[in-house]
Coordinates of C-alpha atoms and ligand atoms in Angstrom, one line a residue:
X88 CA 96.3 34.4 88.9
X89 CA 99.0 36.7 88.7
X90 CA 100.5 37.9 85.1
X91 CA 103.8 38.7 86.7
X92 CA 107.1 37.1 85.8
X93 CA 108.7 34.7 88.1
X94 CA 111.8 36.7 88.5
X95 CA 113.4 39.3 87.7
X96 CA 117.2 39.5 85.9
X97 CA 118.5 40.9 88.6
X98 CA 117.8 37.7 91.2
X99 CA 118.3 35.5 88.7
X100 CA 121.0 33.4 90.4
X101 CA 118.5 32.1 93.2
X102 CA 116.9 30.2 90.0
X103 CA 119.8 28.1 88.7
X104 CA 119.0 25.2 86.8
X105 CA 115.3 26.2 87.3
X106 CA 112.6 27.3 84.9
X107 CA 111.0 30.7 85.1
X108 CA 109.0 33.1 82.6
X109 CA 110.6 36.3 82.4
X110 CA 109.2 39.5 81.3
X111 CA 110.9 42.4 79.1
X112 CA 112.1 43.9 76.5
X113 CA 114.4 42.7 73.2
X114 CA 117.2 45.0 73.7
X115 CA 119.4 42.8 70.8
X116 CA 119.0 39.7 68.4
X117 CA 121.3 37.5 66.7
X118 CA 120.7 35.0 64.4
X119 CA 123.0 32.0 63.6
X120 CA 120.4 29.4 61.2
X121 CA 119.1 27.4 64.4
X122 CA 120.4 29.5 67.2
X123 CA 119.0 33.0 68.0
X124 CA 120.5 35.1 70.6
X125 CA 117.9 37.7 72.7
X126 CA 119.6 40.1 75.2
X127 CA 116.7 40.6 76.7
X128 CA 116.4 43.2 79.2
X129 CA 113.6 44.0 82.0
X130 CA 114.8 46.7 83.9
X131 CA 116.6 45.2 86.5
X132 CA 119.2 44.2 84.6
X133 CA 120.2 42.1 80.7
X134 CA 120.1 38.1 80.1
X135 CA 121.2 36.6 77.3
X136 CA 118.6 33.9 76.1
X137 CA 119.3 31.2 73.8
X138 CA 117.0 29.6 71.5
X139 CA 118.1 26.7 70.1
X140 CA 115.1 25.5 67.2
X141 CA 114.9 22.0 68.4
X142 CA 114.0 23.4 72.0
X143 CA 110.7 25.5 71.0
X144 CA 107.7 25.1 68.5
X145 CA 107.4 26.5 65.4
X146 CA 105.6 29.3 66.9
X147 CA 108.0 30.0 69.5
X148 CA 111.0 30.0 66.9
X149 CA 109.1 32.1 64.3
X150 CA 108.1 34.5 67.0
X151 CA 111.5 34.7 68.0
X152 CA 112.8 35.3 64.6
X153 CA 110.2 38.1 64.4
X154 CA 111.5 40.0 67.0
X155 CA 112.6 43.3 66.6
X156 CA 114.6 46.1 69.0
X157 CA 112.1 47.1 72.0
X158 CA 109.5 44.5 71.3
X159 CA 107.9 43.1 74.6
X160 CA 107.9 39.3 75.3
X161 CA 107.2 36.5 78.0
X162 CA 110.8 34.4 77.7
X163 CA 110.1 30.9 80.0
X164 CA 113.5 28.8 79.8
X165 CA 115.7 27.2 81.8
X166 CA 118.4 29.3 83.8
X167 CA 122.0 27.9 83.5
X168 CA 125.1 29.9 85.0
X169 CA 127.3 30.6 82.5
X170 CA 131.0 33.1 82.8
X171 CA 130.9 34.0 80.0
X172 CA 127.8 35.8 79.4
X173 CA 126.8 39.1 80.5
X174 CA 126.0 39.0 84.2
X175 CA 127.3 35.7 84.1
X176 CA 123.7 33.8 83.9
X177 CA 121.9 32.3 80.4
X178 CA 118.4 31.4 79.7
X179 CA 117.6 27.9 77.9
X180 CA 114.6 28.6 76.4
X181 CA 111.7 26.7 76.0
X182 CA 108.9 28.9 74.9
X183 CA 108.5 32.7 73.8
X184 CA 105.4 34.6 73.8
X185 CA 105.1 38.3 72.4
X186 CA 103.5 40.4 74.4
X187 CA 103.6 43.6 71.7
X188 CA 106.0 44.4 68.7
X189 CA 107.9 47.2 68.0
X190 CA 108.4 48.2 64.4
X191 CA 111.3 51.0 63.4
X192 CA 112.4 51.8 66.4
X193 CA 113.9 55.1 66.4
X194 CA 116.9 55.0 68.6
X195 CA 119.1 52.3 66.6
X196 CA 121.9 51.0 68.5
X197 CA 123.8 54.0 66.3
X198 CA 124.8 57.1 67.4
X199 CA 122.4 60.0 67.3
X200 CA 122.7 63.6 67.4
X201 CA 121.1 64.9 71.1
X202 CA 118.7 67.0 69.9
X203 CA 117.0 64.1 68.1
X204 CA 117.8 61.9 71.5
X205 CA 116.0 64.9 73.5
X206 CA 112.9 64.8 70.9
X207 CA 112.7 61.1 72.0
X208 CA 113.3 61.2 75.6
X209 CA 110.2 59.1 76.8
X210 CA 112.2 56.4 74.6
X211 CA 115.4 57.6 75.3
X212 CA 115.5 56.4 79.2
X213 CA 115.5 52.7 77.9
X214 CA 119.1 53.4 76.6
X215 CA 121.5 51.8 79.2
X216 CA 123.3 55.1 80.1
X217 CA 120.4 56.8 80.5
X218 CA 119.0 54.1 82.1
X219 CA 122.2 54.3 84.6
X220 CA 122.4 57.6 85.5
X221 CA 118.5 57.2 86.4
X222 CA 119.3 54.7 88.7
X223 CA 121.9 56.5 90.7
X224 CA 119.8 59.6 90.9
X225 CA 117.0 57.1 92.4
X226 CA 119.9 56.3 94.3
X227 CA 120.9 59.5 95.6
X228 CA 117.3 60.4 96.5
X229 CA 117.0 57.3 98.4
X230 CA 120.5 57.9 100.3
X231 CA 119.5 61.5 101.1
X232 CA 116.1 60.9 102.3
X233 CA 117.0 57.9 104.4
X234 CA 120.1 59.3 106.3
X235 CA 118.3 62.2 107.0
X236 CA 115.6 60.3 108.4
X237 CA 118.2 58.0 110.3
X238 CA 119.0 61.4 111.9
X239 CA 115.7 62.0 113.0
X240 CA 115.1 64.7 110.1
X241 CA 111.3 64.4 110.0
X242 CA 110.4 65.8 106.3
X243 CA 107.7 68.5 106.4
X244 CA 106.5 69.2 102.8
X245 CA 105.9 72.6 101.3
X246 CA 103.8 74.4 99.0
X247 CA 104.5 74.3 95.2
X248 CA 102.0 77.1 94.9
X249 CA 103.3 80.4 96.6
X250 CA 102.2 83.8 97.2
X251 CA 105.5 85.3 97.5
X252 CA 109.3 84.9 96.4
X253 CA 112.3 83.5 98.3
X254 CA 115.4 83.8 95.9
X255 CA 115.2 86.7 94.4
X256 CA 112.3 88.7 92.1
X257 CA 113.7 88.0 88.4
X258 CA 113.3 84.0 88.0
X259 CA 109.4 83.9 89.6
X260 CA 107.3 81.6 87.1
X261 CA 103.5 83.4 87.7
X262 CA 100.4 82.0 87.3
X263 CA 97.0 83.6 88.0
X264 CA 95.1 82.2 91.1
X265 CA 91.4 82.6 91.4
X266 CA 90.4 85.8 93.2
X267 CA 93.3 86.3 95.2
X268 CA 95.7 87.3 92.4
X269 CA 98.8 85.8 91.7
X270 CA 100.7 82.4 92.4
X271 CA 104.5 82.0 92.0
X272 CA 105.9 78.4 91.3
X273 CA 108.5 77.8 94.4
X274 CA 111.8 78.7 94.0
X275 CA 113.0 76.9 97.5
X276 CA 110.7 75.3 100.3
X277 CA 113.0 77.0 102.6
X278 CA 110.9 79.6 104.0
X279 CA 108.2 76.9 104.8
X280 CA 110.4 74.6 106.6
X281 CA 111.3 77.1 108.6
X282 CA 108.5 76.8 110.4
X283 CA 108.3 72.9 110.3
X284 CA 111.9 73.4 112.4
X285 CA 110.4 75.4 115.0
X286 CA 107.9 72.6 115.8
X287 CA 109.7 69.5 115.0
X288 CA 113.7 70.9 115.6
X289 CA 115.4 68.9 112.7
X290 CA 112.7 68.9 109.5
X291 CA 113.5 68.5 105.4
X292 CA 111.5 69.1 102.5
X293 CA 112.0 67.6 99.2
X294 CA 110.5 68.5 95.7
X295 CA 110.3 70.2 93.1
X296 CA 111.5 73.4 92.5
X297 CA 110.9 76.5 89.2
X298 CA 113.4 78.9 87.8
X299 CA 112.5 80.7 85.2
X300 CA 116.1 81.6 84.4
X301 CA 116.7 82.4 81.0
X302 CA 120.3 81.3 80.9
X303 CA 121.2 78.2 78.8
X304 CA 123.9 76.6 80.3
X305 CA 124.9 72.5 80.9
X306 CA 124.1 73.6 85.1
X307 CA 120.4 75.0 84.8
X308 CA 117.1 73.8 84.7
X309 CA 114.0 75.5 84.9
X310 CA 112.3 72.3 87.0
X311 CA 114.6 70.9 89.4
X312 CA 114.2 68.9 92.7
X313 CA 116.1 70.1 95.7
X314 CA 116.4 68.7 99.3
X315 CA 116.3 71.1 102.1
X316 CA 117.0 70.7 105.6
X317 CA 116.6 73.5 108.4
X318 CA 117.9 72.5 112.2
X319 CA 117.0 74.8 115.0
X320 CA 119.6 76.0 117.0
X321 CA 122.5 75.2 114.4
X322 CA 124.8 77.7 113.8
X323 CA 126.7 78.3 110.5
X324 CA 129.9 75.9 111.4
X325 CA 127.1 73.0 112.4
X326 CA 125.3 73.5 109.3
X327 CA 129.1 72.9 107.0
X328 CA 129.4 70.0 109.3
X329 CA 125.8 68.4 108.3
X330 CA 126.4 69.2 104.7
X331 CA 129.9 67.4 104.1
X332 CA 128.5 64.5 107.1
X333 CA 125.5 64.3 104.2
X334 CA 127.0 64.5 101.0
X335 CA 129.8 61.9 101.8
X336 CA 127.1 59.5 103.4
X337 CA 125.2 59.9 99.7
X338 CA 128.6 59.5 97.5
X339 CA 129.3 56.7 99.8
X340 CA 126.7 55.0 99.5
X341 CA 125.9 55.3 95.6
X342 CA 129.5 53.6 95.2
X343 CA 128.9 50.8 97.4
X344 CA 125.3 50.5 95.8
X345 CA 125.4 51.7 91.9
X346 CA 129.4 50.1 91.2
X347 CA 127.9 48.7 88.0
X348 CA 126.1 51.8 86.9
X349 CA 129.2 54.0 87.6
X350 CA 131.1 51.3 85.4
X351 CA 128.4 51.5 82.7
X352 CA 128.7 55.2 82.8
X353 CA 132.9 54.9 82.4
X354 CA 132.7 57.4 86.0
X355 CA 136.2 57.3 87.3
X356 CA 135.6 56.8 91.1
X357 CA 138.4 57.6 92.6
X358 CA 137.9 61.3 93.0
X359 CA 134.6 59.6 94.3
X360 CA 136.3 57.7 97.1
X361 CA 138.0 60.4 98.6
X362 CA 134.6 62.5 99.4
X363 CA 135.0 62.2 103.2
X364 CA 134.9 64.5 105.2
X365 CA 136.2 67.1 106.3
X366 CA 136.0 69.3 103.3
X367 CA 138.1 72.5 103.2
X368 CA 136.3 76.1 103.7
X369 CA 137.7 78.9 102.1
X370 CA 136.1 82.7 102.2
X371 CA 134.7 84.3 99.3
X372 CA 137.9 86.9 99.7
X373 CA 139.9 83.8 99.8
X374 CA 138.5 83.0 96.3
X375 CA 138.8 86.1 94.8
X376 CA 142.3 86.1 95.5
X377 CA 142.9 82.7 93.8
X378 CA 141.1 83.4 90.8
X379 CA 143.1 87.1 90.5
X380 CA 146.4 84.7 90.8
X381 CA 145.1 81.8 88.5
X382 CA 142.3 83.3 86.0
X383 CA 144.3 83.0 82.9
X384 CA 144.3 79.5 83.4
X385 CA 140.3 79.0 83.0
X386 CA 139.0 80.1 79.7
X387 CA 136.3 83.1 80.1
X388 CA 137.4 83.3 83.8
X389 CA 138.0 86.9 84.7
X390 CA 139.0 88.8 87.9
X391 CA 136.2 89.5 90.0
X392 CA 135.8 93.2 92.4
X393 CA 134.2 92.8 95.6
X394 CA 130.9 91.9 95.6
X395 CA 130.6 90.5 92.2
X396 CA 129.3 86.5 91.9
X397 CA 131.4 83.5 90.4
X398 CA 130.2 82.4 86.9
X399 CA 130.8 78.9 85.8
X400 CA 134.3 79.6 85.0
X401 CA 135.3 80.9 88.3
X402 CA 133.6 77.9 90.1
X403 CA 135.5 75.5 88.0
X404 CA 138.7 77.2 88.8
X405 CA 138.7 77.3 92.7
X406 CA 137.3 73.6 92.3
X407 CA 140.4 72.7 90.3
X408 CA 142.8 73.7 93.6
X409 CA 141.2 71.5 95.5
X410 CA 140.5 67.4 95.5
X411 CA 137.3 67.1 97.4
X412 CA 133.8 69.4 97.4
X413 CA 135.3 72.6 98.9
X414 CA 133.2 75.6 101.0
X415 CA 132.9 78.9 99.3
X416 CA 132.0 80.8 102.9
X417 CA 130.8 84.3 103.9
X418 CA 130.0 85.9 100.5
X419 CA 129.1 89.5 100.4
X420 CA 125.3 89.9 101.8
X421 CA 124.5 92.2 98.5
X422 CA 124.9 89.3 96.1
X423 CA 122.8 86.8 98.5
X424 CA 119.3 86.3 99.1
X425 CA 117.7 88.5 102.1
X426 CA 117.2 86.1 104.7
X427 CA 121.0 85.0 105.2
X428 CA 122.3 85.9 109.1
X429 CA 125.5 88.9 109.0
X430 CA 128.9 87.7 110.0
X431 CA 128.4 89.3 113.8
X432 CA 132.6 90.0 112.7
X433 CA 131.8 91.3 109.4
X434 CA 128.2 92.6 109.3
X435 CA 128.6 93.4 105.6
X436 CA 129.2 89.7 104.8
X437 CA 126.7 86.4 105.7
X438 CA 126.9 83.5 107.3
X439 CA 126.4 81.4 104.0
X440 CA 128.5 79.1 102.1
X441 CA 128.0 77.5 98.5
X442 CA 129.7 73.8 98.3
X443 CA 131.2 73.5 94.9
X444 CA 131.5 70.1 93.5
X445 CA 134.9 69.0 92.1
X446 CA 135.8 68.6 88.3
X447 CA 134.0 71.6 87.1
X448 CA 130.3 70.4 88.1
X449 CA 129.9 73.7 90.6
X450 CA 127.8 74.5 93.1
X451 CA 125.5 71.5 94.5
X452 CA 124.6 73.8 97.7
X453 CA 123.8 76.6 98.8
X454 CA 122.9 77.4 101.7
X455 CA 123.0 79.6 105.2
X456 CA 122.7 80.4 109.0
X457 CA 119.1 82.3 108.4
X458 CA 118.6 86.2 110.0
X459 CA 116.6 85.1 113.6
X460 CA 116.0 88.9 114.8
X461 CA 112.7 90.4 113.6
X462 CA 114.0 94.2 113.2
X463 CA 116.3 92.8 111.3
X464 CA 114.8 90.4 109.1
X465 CA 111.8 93.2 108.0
X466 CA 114.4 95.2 107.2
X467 CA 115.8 93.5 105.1
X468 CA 112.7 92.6 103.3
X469 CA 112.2 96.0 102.4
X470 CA 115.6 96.6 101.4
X471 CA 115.3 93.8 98.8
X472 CA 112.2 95.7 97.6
X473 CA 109.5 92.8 98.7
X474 CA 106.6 93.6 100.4
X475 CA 106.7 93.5 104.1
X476 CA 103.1 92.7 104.3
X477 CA 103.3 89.3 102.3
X478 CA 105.7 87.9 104.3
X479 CA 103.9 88.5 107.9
X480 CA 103.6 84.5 108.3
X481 CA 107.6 84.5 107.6
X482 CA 107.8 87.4 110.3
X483 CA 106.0 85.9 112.9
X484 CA 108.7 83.0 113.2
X485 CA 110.5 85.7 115.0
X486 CA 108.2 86.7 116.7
X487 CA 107.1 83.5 118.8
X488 CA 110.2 81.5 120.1
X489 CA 112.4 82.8 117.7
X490 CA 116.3 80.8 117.7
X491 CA 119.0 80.7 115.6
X492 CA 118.9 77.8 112.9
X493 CA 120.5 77.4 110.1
X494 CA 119.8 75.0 106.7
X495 CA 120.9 74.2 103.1
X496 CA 119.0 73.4 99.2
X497 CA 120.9 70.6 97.7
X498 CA 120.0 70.0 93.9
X499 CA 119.6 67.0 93.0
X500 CA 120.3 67.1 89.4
X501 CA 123.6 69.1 90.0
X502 CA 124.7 66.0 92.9
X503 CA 123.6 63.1 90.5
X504 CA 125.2 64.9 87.7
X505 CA 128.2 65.3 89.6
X506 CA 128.6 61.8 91.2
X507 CA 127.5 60.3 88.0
X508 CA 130.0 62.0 85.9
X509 CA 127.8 63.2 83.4
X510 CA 128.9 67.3 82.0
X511 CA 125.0 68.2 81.1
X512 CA 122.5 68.2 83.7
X513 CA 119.8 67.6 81.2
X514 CA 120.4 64.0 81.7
X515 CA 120.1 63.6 85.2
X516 CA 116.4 63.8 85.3
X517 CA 113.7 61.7 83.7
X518 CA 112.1 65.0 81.8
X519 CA 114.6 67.9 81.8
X520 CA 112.6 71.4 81.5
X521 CA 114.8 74.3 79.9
X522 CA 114.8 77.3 78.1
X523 CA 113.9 75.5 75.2
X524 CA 112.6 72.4 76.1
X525 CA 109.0 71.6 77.4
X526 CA 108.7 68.4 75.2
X527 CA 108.0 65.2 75.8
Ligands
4AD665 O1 121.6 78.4 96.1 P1 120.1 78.2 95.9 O2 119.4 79.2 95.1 O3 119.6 78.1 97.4 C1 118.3 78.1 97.8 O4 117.3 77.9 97.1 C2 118.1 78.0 99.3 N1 116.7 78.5 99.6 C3 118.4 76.6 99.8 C4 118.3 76.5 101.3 O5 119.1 77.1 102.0 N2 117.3 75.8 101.8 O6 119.8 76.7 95.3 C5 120.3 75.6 96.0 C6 120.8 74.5 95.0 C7 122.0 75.0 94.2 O7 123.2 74.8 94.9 C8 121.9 74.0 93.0 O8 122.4 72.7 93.4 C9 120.4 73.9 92.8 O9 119.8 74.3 94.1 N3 120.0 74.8 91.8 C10 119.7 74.5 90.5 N4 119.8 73.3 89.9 C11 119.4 73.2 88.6 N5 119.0 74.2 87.9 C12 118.9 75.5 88.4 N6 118.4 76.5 87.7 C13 119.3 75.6 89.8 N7 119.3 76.7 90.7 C14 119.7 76.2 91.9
MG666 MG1 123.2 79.3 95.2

């Protein structure tokens, strides 16, 4: 026999005026003599449930008056429709069962400082804005993975464990490995599903990826989970077009799917509904000139010289001129990673763009047409000061069939944080790992 509840909150209008046992959590109580109120919630969604003394045994009505904040129950009533209650459904009860109590709880429904919320994250994801934003970034993980697959994307997972670096030499986590020296903690799967494109043509990997960047901002995390696609044979212009084709379809589809969330989280949509594309490109010259022009209007934004990268401040400027994601395109190759394809117009800038999200969130992508001609690729290896020898696998994708392609790293906290509405990505992920955060 099954210990499950009958329903959940969340279908509980296919049981009007029927009895079921539902399973949860006390998420509030009120006591009026003979009446106590439960919002009882089981992670689907809240129900208010009435006990009424004359309805329940003693047991049931003392065990209801025992209940305190986060203490887990069995609730078996009668389900009546009801406008005016929260999600517009009501539980007669008829008997009560605790299933574990739940003395002191720490998070009172009273406001607390976030470093104490952060201490109690493992409790903190019960609150219903955390619980919210955790939805919609199930949401947006679903949404990516699934219209990727719809466009025949088959995902082609990569190593966690790495011998070698992809973005750069100065954020590697290292850990010892055996006999064979050291392991790096990825930075990107990109180089990997590289060669899942060149069998399968259209491949993404998801998972986890490590920084160890020592900057504390609201954007970074050391542990974050990025999505990448790589599609053979597309050139720089067809991988823009997948981007904004993929990050509408997700938006999209989070407000269609997560309204109530967004509502819970106060997210005004309507910057949200206009995230079709196109979206407008402009060139990292572009951008320099329109933060020259408009700098003293960001605070800590200052003019940048050629070649020098966007800090938060400049992203959140050229963002503000525009009212949808906007491409940041062709960068200078110096301030990018080695493998990005030169502007055959331009050598001395890439074939890259980062899409920055509007409203200050900043970049979501990065990504690029990749360098296809072996001479070229080696050298630039060695210019970046890696070892040409470690990345003979990477090589010999040029080497065998080698064809233009071109692909993108969406992170996933940055989107959800983004979309949700949310300033700090520390939210945005069940566990956030920082500078200074590796517990709970
Ligand atoms: O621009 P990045 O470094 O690009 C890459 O890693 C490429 N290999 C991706 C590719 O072409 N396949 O990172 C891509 C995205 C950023 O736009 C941002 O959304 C996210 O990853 N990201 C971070 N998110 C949270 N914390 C950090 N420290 C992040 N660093 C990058
Ligand atoms: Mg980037």
């Amino acid at each position: 026999m099954s210990s499950l509840p009958t329903t959940s909150v969340a279908a509980i209008a296919d049981y009007t005026e029927q009895t079921v046992t539902l399973a949860g959590w006390i998420y509030n109580k009120t006591e009026k003599g003979k009446l106590i109120f439960i919002i009882l919630r089981d992670g689907t969604g809240i129900i208010q449930c009435v006990v009424f003394k004359k309805n329940v045994s003693a047991e049931a009505f003392a065990a209801a008056q025992s209940l305190t904040q986060e203490s887990a129950c069995r609730v078996t009533g009668s389900v009546r429709a009801d406008s005016r209650a929260p999600g517009g459904y009501e539980l007669d009860v008829q008997d009560l069962e605790i299933v574990d109590t739940s003395p002191d709880y720490p998070i009172a429904p009273k406001e607390h400082g976030v470093e104490f919320l952060m201490e109690h994250r493992h409790l903190w994801v019960r609150s219903a804005r955390q619980h919210a934003l955790l939805r919609i970034r199930a949401e947006v993980i679903a949404a990516a993975q699934e219209w990727l697959n719809d466009q025949d994307f088959v995902r082609f997972d990569t190593p966690l464990l790495t011998a070698t670096a992809a973005e750069g030499t100065s954020n590697l986590f290292a850990t010892e490995y055996f006999d064979l020296g050291t392991a790096y903690l990825a930075q990107t799967g990109q180089l990997y599903v590289e060669a899942g494109m060149m069998s399968f043509g259209k491949v993404y990997c998801f998972g986890p990826t490590f920084r160890a960047e020592k900057s504390k901002t609201r954007r970074h995390l050391t542990e974050f989970w990025m999505i990448e696609p790589e599609v053979a044979f597309a050139n720089h212009d067809d991988n823009l077009a997948l981007q904004e084709n993929f990050v509408s379809a997700i938006v999209q589809r989070v407000l269609e799917r997560r309204a109530a969330d967004l509502q819970t989280l106060e997210r005004d949509t309507t910057t949200l509904e206009r995230v079709v594309p196109p979206f407008p490109r402009i060139t990292y010259d572009e951008a320099l000139d329109l933060i020259r022009k408009h700098h003293r209007e960001v605070e800590g934004c200052t003019p940048l010289s050629w070649s020098e990268d966007f800090g938060a401040p400049h992203e959140t400027l050229i963002a503000q001129h525009f009212d949808k994601p906007v491409f940041v395109e062709r960068f200078p190759s110096a301030i990018k990673a080695f493998y990005m394809e030169p502007d055959p117009q331009r050598p001395e800038v890439a074939l890259c763009a980062d899409l920055l999200a509007p409203e200050g969130y900043g970049e979501i992508i990065g990504g690029s047409q990749r360098i296809h001609d072996k001479d070229l690729l080696e050298r630039r290896i060695q210019e970046h000061g890696l070892n040409v020898a470690d990345y003979q696998w990477y090589l010999d994708l040029r080497r065998y069939g080698s064809v233009p392609h071109s692909g993108f790293g969406m992170g996933i906290e940055r989107a959800v944080a983004w979309i949700a509405g949310t300033r700090h990505i520390r939210e945005t992920i069940p566990f956030p790992r920082m500078l200074y955060r590796i517990y709970p």
